[in-house]
Amino acid sequence: MVERYKRILKQLSAYNAINPAEDGSVHCFPGAVIGLKYHDNLALNTSDIPGGYSMSDFKHFLRKSYSLKITTASEIEHPKPVLILISRRTTRKFLNEDETVGLMEDLGFQVIITPPYNMSSLDKFAQVVNSCSVMVGAHGAGLANSVLLPAGAVTVQVVPLGLDRASAANYGDPARKIGVQYLEYKIEAEESSLFDLYGRDQPIIADPQSIHLKGYDVARAVYLDGQDMKINLVRLREILVQARKLLGNPTSFK
């Protein structure tokens, strides 16, 4: 963690970060702040923070940490809008990813496909994301990288079956606070690999809420860890067209 986030840690203190896994010596300090306070998903409660920092301030902090030059999507100088696709390799992956990329290219996007291992170097990855005007990905931690998009860019979240509420809370609701325009593509039951396993009438398909009532671990095993998606390209096309329109008339963010 110390190595991965070293650019951020250097901005937080005038002193070098200590990695206790590598440095076993004793260190003495006159005082310490212990633990983290969770405000919400991709959110800051300005009234609880000395100085009243907001998510806008946090984005500015990230831009400074990673020397990101592009502030707004309109500053991106490229003949085509650049779209970054967060490609998954285990769960919630797009079973027809090649066809999905083809659709994006047919609509005039330059597509950058980013598998998880490409995100390991945040120094390089932050620069890539900052140069994009659209991010597309299935519900998951990869979408947290939308904080690195320039203001006015568009995030398209693909919402798997049974994850409507989590998708909205984790990435939909926070989008505007980080200066990003938000669209979502909610898959239909037939697009989920669960449909072929269980059929239309089973509660996993017909009544996801009943599965969530059995507890987080049960719901996670089914909807987060147990499904992939074959995207309906006709329906997705409509969302991507909307994304292009939003880029042509970006909302003014404060």
PDB file of C-alpha atoms in Angstrom:
ATOM      1  CA  MET A   1       0.000   0.000   0.000  1.00  0.00           C
ATOM      2  CA  VAL A   2       2.818   2.419   0.868  1.00  0.00           C
ATOM      3  CA  GLU A   3       4.433   1.896  -2.522  1.00  0.00           C
ATOM      4  CA  ARG A   4       1.131   2.022  -4.447  1.00  0.00           C
ATOM      5  CA  TYR A   5      -0.019   5.301  -2.900  1.00  0.00           C
ATOM      6  CA  LYS A   6       3.355   6.958  -2.355  1.00  0.00           C
ATOM      7  CA  ARG A   7       2.472  10.006  -4.470  1.00  0.00           C
ATOM      8  CA  ILE A   8      -0.564  10.665  -2.266  1.00  0.00           C
ATOM      9  CA  LEU A   9       1.257   9.986   1.005  1.00  0.00           C
ATOM     10  CA  LYS A  10       3.999  12.450   0.074  1.00  0.00           C
ATOM     11  CA  GLN A  11       1.380  15.181  -0.228  1.00  0.00           C
ATOM     12  CA  LEU A  12       0.022  14.438   3.243  1.00  0.00           C
ATOM     13  CA  SER A  13       3.242  14.824   5.211  1.00  0.00           C
ATOM     14  CA  ALA A  14       6.636  16.467   5.019  1.00  0.00           C
ATOM     15  CA  TYR A  15       8.118  13.215   6.322  1.00  0.00           C
ATOM     16  CA  ASN A  16       8.720   9.953   4.510  1.00  0.00           C
ATOM     17  CA  ALA A  17       6.107   7.249   4.942  1.00  0.00           C
ATOM     18  CA  ILE A  18       7.124   4.367   7.187  1.00  0.00           C
ATOM     19  CA  ASN A  19       6.233   0.874   6.054  1.00  0.00           C
ATOM     20  CA  PRO A  20       6.138  -1.263   9.234  1.00  0.00           C
ATOM     21  CA  ALA A  21       6.258  -4.430   7.129  1.00  0.00           C
ATOM     22  CA  GLU A  22       9.791  -3.484   6.075  1.00  0.00           C
ATOM     23  CA  ASP A  23      10.951  -1.246   8.938  1.00  0.00           C
ATOM     24  CA  GLY A  24      10.905  -3.100  12.250  1.00  0.00           C
ATOM     25  CA  SER A  25      12.626  -0.410  14.315  1.00  0.00           C
ATOM     26  CA  VAL A  26      11.011   1.590  17.114  1.00  0.00           C
ATOM     27  CA  HIS A  27       9.746   5.097  16.324  1.00  0.00           C
ATOM     28  CA  CYS A  28       8.712   7.673  18.928  1.00  0.00           C
ATOM     29  CA  PHE A  29       6.224  10.473  18.253  1.00  0.00           C
ATOM     30  CA  PRO A  30       4.816  13.225  20.495  1.00  0.00           C
ATOM     31  CA  GLY A  31       1.297  12.390  19.276  1.00  0.00           C
ATOM     32  CA  ALA A  32      -0.681  10.448  16.698  1.00  0.00           C
ATOM     33  CA  VAL A  33      -3.991  10.385  14.860  1.00  0.00           C
ATOM     34  CA  ILE A  34      -5.245   6.800  14.847  1.00  0.00           C
ATOM     35  CA  GLY A  35      -7.791   5.319  12.453  1.00  0.00           C
ATOM     36  CA  LEU A  36      -9.926   6.587   9.613  1.00  0.00           C
ATOM     37  CA  LYS A  37     -13.404   8.074   9.609  1.00  0.00           C
ATOM     38  CA  TYR A  38     -15.795   6.791   6.962  1.00  0.00           C
ATOM     39  CA  HIS A  39     -18.139   9.463   5.628  1.00  0.00           C
ATOM     40  CA  ASP A  40     -19.776   7.655   2.714  1.00  0.00           C
ATOM     41  CA  ASN A  41     -18.907   6.163  -0.653  1.00  0.00           C
ATOM     42  CA  LEU A  42     -16.743   8.644  -2.560  1.00  0.00           C
ATOM     43  CA  ALA A  43     -17.970  11.392  -0.251  1.00  0.00           C
ATOM     44  CA  LEU A  44     -16.790  13.905   2.331  1.00  0.00           C
ATOM     45  CA  ASN A  45     -18.926  15.565   4.997  1.00  0.00           C
ATOM     46  CA  THR A  46     -17.506  19.069   4.816  1.00  0.00           C
ATOM     47  CA  SER A  47     -18.944  20.042   8.216  1.00  0.00           C
ATOM     48  CA  ASP A  48     -16.958  17.240   9.903  1.00  0.00           C
ATOM     49  CA  ILE A  49     -13.591  18.178   8.394  1.00  0.00           C
ATOM     50  CA  PRO A  50     -11.284  20.942   9.649  1.00  0.00           C
ATOM     51  CA  GLY A  51     -11.114  23.396   6.784  1.00  0.00           C
ATOM     52  CA  GLY A  52     -14.406  22.170   5.296  1.00  0.00           C
ATOM     53  CA  TYR A  53     -12.845  20.242   2.425  1.00  0.00           C
ATOM     54  CA  SER A  54     -15.184  18.894  -0.272  1.00  0.00           C
ATOM     55  CA  MET A  55     -14.896  16.178  -2.931  1.00  0.00           C
ATOM     56  CA  SER A  56     -13.977  18.951  -5.348  1.00  0.00           C
ATOM     57  CA  ASP A  57     -11.023  19.769  -3.093  1.00  0.00           C
ATOM     58  CA  PHE A  58     -10.111  16.079  -2.979  1.00  0.00           C
ATOM     59  CA  LYS A  59     -10.059  15.911  -6.791  1.00  0.00           C
ATOM     60  CA  HIS A  60      -7.782  18.943  -6.820  1.00  0.00           C
ATOM     61  CA  PHE A  61      -5.551  17.152  -4.304  1.00  0.00           C
ATOM     62  CA  LEU A  62      -5.365  14.092  -6.577  1.00  0.00           C
ATOM     63  CA  ARG A  63      -4.562  16.241  -9.615  1.00  0.00           C
ATOM     64  CA  LYS A  64      -1.708  17.812  -7.673  1.00  0.00           C
ATOM     65  CA  SER A  65      -0.476  14.440  -6.354  1.00  0.00           C
ATOM     66  CA  TYR A  66      -0.296  12.868  -9.816  1.00  0.00           C
ATOM     67  CA  SER A  67       0.497  16.054 -11.766  1.00  0.00           C
ATOM     68  CA  LEU A  68      -2.690  15.742 -13.834  1.00  0.00           C
ATOM     69  CA  LYS A  69      -2.910  18.514 -16.401  1.00  0.00           C
ATOM     70  CA  ILE A  70      -6.460  18.196 -17.746  1.00  0.00           C
ATOM     71  CA  THR A  71      -9.082  19.902 -15.591  1.00  0.00           C
ATOM     72  CA  THR A  72     -12.180  19.660 -17.804  1.00  0.00           C
ATOM     73  CA  ALA A  73     -13.198  17.272 -20.571  1.00  0.00           C
ATOM     74  CA  SER A  74     -13.394  20.147 -23.034  1.00  0.00           C
ATOM     75  CA  GLU A  75      -9.611  20.563 -22.734  1.00  0.00           C
ATOM     76  CA  ILE A  76      -8.934  17.112 -24.215  1.00  0.00           C
ATOM     77  CA  GLU A  77      -7.394  17.636 -27.647  1.00  0.00           C
ATOM     78  CA  HIS A  78      -8.201  14.538 -29.648  1.00  0.00           C
ATOM     79  CA  PRO A  79     -10.134  14.057 -32.896  1.00  0.00           C
ATOM     80  CA  LYS A  80     -12.283  11.363 -31.235  1.00  0.00           C
ATOM     81  CA  PRO A  81     -13.698  11.200 -27.694  1.00  0.00           C
ATOM     82  CA  VAL A  82     -11.555   8.771 -25.721  1.00  0.00           C
ATOM     83  CA  LEU A  83     -13.447   6.047 -23.856  1.00  0.00           C
ATOM     84  CA  ILE A  84     -11.805   3.871 -21.221  1.00  0.00           C
ATOM     85  CA  LEU A  85     -13.399   0.460 -20.666  1.00  0.00           C
ATOM     86  CA  ILE A  86     -12.762  -1.121 -17.262  1.00  0.00           C
ATOM     87  CA  SER A  87     -12.361  -4.724 -18.329  1.00  0.00           C
ATOM     88  CA  ARG A  88     -12.980  -7.431 -15.739  1.00  0.00           C
ATOM     89  CA  ARG A  89     -11.386 -10.877 -15.862  1.00  0.00           C
ATOM     90  CA  THR A  90     -13.168 -12.754 -13.063  1.00  0.00           C
ATOM     91  CA  THR A  91     -16.700 -11.812 -12.037  1.00  0.00           C
ATOM     92  CA  ARG A  92     -19.150  -9.403 -13.689  1.00  0.00           C
ATOM     93  CA  LYS A  93     -17.165  -9.571 -16.911  1.00  0.00           C
ATOM     94  CA  PHE A  94     -18.636  -8.781 -20.325  1.00  0.00           C
ATOM     95  CA  LEU A  95     -19.019 -12.073 -22.166  1.00  0.00           C
ATOM     96  CA  ASN A  96     -19.228 -10.221 -25.481  1.00  0.00           C
ATOM     97  CA  GLU A  97     -16.533  -7.656 -24.770  1.00  0.00           C
ATOM     98  CA  ASP A  98     -15.087  -7.722 -28.291  1.00  0.00           C
ATOM     99  CA  GLU A  99     -18.490  -6.927 -29.816  1.00  0.00           C
ATOM    100  CA  THR A 100     -19.044  -4.228 -27.194  1.00  0.00           C
ATOM    101  CA  VAL A 101     -15.753  -2.570 -28.091  1.00  0.00           C
ATOM    102  CA  GLY A 102     -16.701  -2.779 -31.763  1.00  0.00           C
ATOM    103  CA  LEU A 103     -19.925  -0.916 -31.047  1.00  0.00           C
ATOM    104  CA  MET A 104     -18.041   1.803 -29.186  1.00  0.00           C
ATOM    105  CA  GLU A 105     -15.636   2.246 -32.073  1.00  0.00           C
ATOM    106  CA  ASP A 106     -18.516   2.333 -34.585  1.00  0.00           C
ATOM    107  CA  LEU A 107     -19.990   5.225 -32.592  1.00  0.00           C
ATOM    108  CA  GLY A 108     -16.774   7.192 -33.009  1.00  0.00           C
ATOM    109  CA  PHE A 109     -14.992   6.528 -29.723  1.00  0.00           C
ATOM    110  CA  GLN A 110     -11.326   5.754 -29.395  1.00  0.00           C
ATOM    111  CA  VAL A 111     -11.391   2.862 -26.933  1.00  0.00           C
ATOM    112  CA  ILE A 112      -8.781   2.083 -24.292  1.00  0.00           C
ATOM    113  CA  ILE A 113      -9.302  -1.339 -22.701  1.00  0.00           C
ATOM    114  CA  THR A 114      -7.945  -1.512 -19.176  1.00  0.00           C
ATOM    115  CA  PRO A 115      -7.646  -4.878 -17.445  1.00  0.00           C
ATOM    116  CA  PRO A 116      -6.974  -4.907 -13.677  1.00  0.00           C
ATOM    117  CA  TYR A 117      -3.223  -5.389 -14.000  1.00  0.00           C
ATOM    118  CA  ASN A 118      -2.956  -2.112 -15.926  1.00  0.00           C
ATOM    119  CA  MET A 119      -4.218  -0.304 -12.824  1.00  0.00           C
ATOM    120  CA  SER A 120      -1.318  -1.502 -10.660  1.00  0.00           C
ATOM    121  CA  SER A 121       0.826   1.548 -11.480  1.00  0.00           C
ATOM    122  CA  LEU A 122      -1.294   4.473 -10.354  1.00  0.00           C
ATOM    123  CA  ASP A 123       1.256   6.991 -11.615  1.00  0.00           C
ATOM    124  CA  LYS A 124       0.706   5.876 -15.215  1.00  0.00           C
ATOM    125  CA  PHE A 125      -2.933   4.882 -14.879  1.00  0.00           C
ATOM    126  CA  ALA A 126      -3.951   8.260 -13.420  1.00  0.00           C
ATOM    127  CA  GLN A 127      -2.549   9.988 -16.502  1.00  0.00           C
ATOM    128  CA  VAL A 128      -4.498   7.646 -18.799  1.00  0.00           C
ATOM    129  CA  VAL A 129      -7.813   8.188 -16.999  1.00  0.00           C
ATOM    130  CA  ASN A 130      -7.287  11.940 -16.902  1.00  0.00           C
ATOM    131  CA  SER A 131      -7.001  11.945 -20.708  1.00  0.00           C
ATOM    132  CA  CYS A 132     -10.407  10.233 -21.191  1.00  0.00           C
ATOM    133  CA  SER A 133     -13.826  11.788 -21.568  1.00  0.00           C
ATOM    134  CA  VAL A 134     -15.889   8.608 -20.950  1.00  0.00           C
ATOM    135  CA  MET A 135     -15.461   5.685 -18.548  1.00  0.00           C
ATOM    136  CA  VAL A 136     -17.522   2.500 -18.947  1.00  0.00           C
ATOM    137  CA  GLY A 137     -17.477  -0.421 -16.550  1.00  0.00           C
ATOM    138  CA  ALA A 138     -19.528  -2.928 -14.618  1.00  0.00           C
ATOM    139  CA  HIS A 139     -20.346  -2.188 -10.995  1.00  0.00           C
ATOM    140  CA  GLY A 140     -17.138  -2.661  -9.019  1.00  0.00           C
ATOM    141  CA  ALA A 141     -14.140  -0.986  -7.456  1.00  0.00           C
ATOM    142  CA  GLY A 142     -12.657  -0.083 -10.840  1.00  0.00           C
ATOM    143  CA  LEU A 143     -15.252   2.672 -11.197  1.00  0.00           C
ATOM    144  CA  ALA A 144     -13.768   4.474  -8.205  1.00  0.00           C
ATOM    145  CA  ASN A 145     -11.126   5.644 -10.690  1.00  0.00           C
ATOM    146  CA  SER A 146     -13.757   8.052 -12.022  1.00  0.00           C
ATOM    147  CA  VAL A 147     -12.360  10.544  -9.467  1.00  0.00           C
ATOM    148  CA  LEU A 148      -9.427  10.892 -11.863  1.00  0.00           C
ATOM    149  CA  LEU A 149     -11.613  11.874 -14.837  1.00  0.00           C
ATOM    150  CA  PRO A 150     -11.674  15.543 -15.788  1.00  0.00           C
ATOM    151  CA  ALA A 151     -14.758  17.538 -14.837  1.00  0.00           C
ATOM    152  CA  GLY A 152     -17.603  17.137 -17.324  1.00  0.00           C
ATOM    153  CA  ALA A 153     -16.539  13.646 -18.352  1.00  0.00           C
ATOM    154  CA  VAL A 154     -19.136  10.854 -18.365  1.00  0.00           C
ATOM    155  CA  THR A 155     -19.204   7.662 -16.323  1.00  0.00           C
ATOM    156  CA  VAL A 156     -21.407   4.829 -17.618  1.00  0.00           C
ATOM    157  CA  GLN A 157     -22.019   2.180 -14.978  1.00  0.00           C
ATOM    158  CA  VAL A 158     -23.272  -1.186 -16.176  1.00  0.00           C
ATOM    159  CA  VAL A 159     -25.574  -2.403 -13.407  1.00  0.00           C
ATOM    160  CA  PRO A 160     -25.691  -6.199 -13.014  1.00  0.00           C
ATOM    161  CA  LEU A 161     -28.829  -8.055 -11.986  1.00  0.00           C
ATOM    162  CA  GLY A 162     -29.665  -7.582  -8.317  1.00  0.00           C
ATOM    163  CA  LEU A 163     -27.253  -4.704  -7.729  1.00  0.00           C
ATOM    164  CA  ASP A 164     -29.406  -1.654  -8.437  1.00  0.00           C
ATOM    165  CA  ARG A 165     -29.237  -0.217  -4.928  1.00  0.00           C
ATOM    166  CA  ALA A 166     -25.519  -0.805  -4.425  1.00  0.00           C
ATOM    167  CA  SER A 167     -24.712   0.637  -7.842  1.00  0.00           C
ATOM    168  CA  ALA A 168     -26.612   3.842  -7.135  1.00  0.00           C
ATOM    169  CA  ALA A 169     -25.150   4.284  -3.655  1.00  0.00           C
ATOM    170  CA  ASN A 170     -21.533   3.520  -4.539  1.00  0.00           C
ATOM    171  CA  TYR A 171     -21.092   5.313  -7.864  1.00  0.00           C
ATOM    172  CA  GLY A 172     -24.340   6.842  -9.094  1.00  0.00           C
ATOM    173  CA  ASP A 173     -25.125   9.211  -6.233  1.00  0.00           C
ATOM    174  CA  PRO A 174     -21.510  10.400  -5.709  1.00  0.00           C
ATOM    175  CA  ALA A 175     -20.896  11.142  -9.404  1.00  0.00           C
ATOM    176  CA  ARG A 176     -22.043  14.749  -9.399  1.00  0.00           C
ATOM    177  CA  LYS A 177     -20.028  15.554  -6.276  1.00  0.00           C
ATOM    178  CA  ILE A 178     -16.858  14.600  -8.119  1.00  0.00           C
ATOM    179  CA  GLY A 179     -17.835  16.656 -11.187  1.00  0.00           C
ATOM    180  CA  VAL A 180     -18.699  13.720 -13.450  1.00  0.00           C
ATOM    181  CA  GLN A 181     -21.821  13.247 -15.538  1.00  0.00           C
ATOM    182  CA  TYR A 182     -23.461   9.903 -14.877  1.00  0.00           C
ATOM    183  CA  LEU A 183     -25.379   7.377 -16.954  1.00  0.00           C
ATOM    184  CA  GLU A 184     -26.234   3.789 -16.153  1.00  0.00           C
ATOM    185  CA  TYR A 185     -27.076   0.746 -18.175  1.00  0.00           C
ATOM    186  CA  LYS A 186     -29.223  -1.669 -16.175  1.00  0.00           C
ATOM    187  CA  ILE A 187     -29.035  -5.118 -17.669  1.00  0.00           C
ATOM    188  CA  GLU A 188     -32.171  -7.147 -18.194  1.00  0.00           C
ATOM    189  CA  ALA A 189     -32.467 -10.627 -16.686  1.00  0.00           C
ATOM    190  CA  GLU A 190     -31.697 -12.311 -20.002  1.00  0.00           C
ATOM    191  CA  GLU A 191     -28.324 -10.543 -20.157  1.00  0.00           C
ATOM    192  CA  SER A 192     -27.123 -12.155 -16.917  1.00  0.00           C
ATOM    193  CA  SER A 193     -25.389 -15.527 -16.852  1.00  0.00           C
ATOM    194  CA  LEU A 194     -27.630 -16.298 -13.857  1.00  0.00           C
ATOM    195  CA  PHE A 195     -30.618 -16.476 -16.202  1.00  0.00           C
ATOM    196  CA  ASP A 196     -29.223 -19.540 -17.955  1.00  0.00           C
ATOM    197  CA  LEU A 197     -28.411 -21.185 -14.626  1.00  0.00           C
ATOM    198  CA  TYR A 198     -31.701 -20.643 -12.814  1.00  0.00           C
ATOM    199  CA  GLY A 199     -34.410 -19.681 -15.300  1.00  0.00           C
ATOM    200  CA  ARG A 200     -36.860 -16.811 -15.282  1.00  0.00           C
ATOM    201  CA  ASP A 201     -39.090 -17.976 -12.408  1.00  0.00           C
ATOM    202  CA  GLN A 202     -36.497 -18.639  -9.694  1.00  0.00           C
ATOM    203  CA  PRO A 203     -36.257 -15.986  -6.916  1.00  0.00           C
ATOM    204  CA  ILE A 204     -32.633 -15.220  -7.871  1.00  0.00           C
ATOM    205  CA  ILE A 205     -33.981 -13.860 -11.158  1.00  0.00           C
ATOM    206  CA  ALA A 206     -37.553 -12.857 -10.366  1.00  0.00           C
ATOM    207  CA  ASP A 207     -37.072 -11.469  -6.849  1.00  0.00           C
ATOM    208  CA  PRO A 208     -33.484 -10.369  -6.064  1.00  0.00           C
ATOM    209  CA  GLN A 209     -34.672  -8.562  -2.946  1.00  0.00           C
ATOM    210  CA  SER A 210     -35.620 -11.888  -1.363  1.00  0.00           C
ATOM    211  CA  ILE A 211     -31.999 -13.003  -1.812  1.00  0.00           C
ATOM    212  CA  HIS A 212     -30.668  -9.805  -0.248  1.00  0.00           C
ATOM    213  CA  LEU A 213     -32.889 -10.434   2.783  1.00  0.00           C
ATOM    214  CA  LYS A 214     -30.899 -13.615   3.433  1.00  0.00           C
ATOM    215  CA  GLY A 215     -27.843 -11.498   4.225  1.00  0.00           C
ATOM    216  CA  TYR A 216     -24.922  -9.794   2.534  1.00  0.00           C
ATOM    217  CA  ASP A 217     -22.781 -12.916   2.176  1.00  0.00           C
ATOM    218  CA  VAL A 218     -25.546 -14.799   0.364  1.00  0.00           C
ATOM    219  CA  ALA A 219     -26.319 -11.908  -1.975  1.00  0.00           C
ATOM    220  CA  ARG A 220     -22.636 -11.270  -2.646  1.00  0.00           C
ATOM    221  CA  ALA A 221     -22.027 -14.895  -3.614  1.00  0.00           C
ATOM    222  CA  VAL A 222     -24.826 -14.718  -6.171  1.00  0.00           C
ATOM    223  CA  TYR A 223     -24.806 -11.222  -7.637  1.00  0.00           C
ATOM    224  CA  LEU A 224     -21.248  -9.931  -7.083  1.00  0.00           C
ATOM    225  CA  ASP A 225     -19.211 -13.123  -7.341  1.00  0.00           C
ATOM    226  CA  GLY A 226     -21.502 -15.379  -9.337  1.00  0.00           C
ATOM    227  CA  GLN A 227     -22.575 -13.596 -12.510  1.00  0.00           C
ATOM    228  CA  ASP A 228     -21.250 -12.356 -15.814  1.00  0.00           C
ATOM    229  CA  MET A 229     -23.092 -10.408 -18.505  1.00  0.00           C
ATOM    230  CA  LYS A 230     -23.762 -10.583 -22.222  1.00  0.00           C
ATOM    231  CA  ILE A 231     -24.608  -6.993 -23.110  1.00  0.00           C
ATOM    232  CA  ASN A 232     -27.529  -6.172 -25.393  1.00  0.00           C
ATOM    233  CA  LEU A 233     -25.711  -3.996 -27.925  1.00  0.00           C
ATOM    234  CA  VAL A 234     -28.895  -2.370 -29.226  1.00  0.00           C
ATOM    235  CA  ARG A 235     -29.782  -1.110 -25.758  1.00  0.00           C
ATOM    236  CA  LEU A 236     -26.210  -0.115 -24.906  1.00  0.00           C
ATOM    237  CA  ARG A 237     -25.971   1.879 -28.114  1.00  0.00           C
ATOM    238  CA  GLU A 238     -28.704   4.227 -26.828  1.00  0.00           C
ATOM    239  CA  ILE A 239     -26.723   4.934 -23.655  1.00  0.00           C
ATOM    240  CA  LEU A 240     -23.487   5.563 -25.522  1.00  0.00           C
ATOM    241  CA  VAL A 241     -25.255   7.962 -27.869  1.00  0.00           C
ATOM    242  CA  GLN A 242     -26.463   9.843 -24.780  1.00  0.00           C
ATOM    243  CA  ALA A 243     -22.894   9.965 -23.515  1.00  0.00           C
ATOM    244  CA  ARG A 244     -21.724  11.573 -26.736  1.00  0.00           C
ATOM    245  CA  LYS A 245     -24.505  14.140 -26.500  1.00  0.00           C
ATOM    246  CA  LEU A 246     -23.512  14.977 -22.919  1.00  0.00           C
ATOM    247  CA  LEU A 247     -19.959  15.613 -24.047  1.00  0.00           C
ATOM    248  CA  GLY A 248     -21.246  18.004 -26.683  1.00  0.00           C
ATOM    249  CA  ASN A 249     -23.255  19.909 -24.082  1.00  0.00           C
ATOM    250  CA  PRO A 250     -21.486  19.309 -20.776  1.00  0.00           C
ATOM    251  CA  THR A 251     -23.203  20.395 -17.588  1.00  0.00           C
ATOM    252  CA  SER A 252     -21.587  23.262 -15.745  1.00  0.00           C
ATOM    253  CA  PHE A 253     -20.051  21.962 -12.504  1.00  0.00           C
ATOM    254  CA  LYS A 254     -19.251  24.084  -9.499  1.00  0.00           C
TER     255      LYS A 254
END
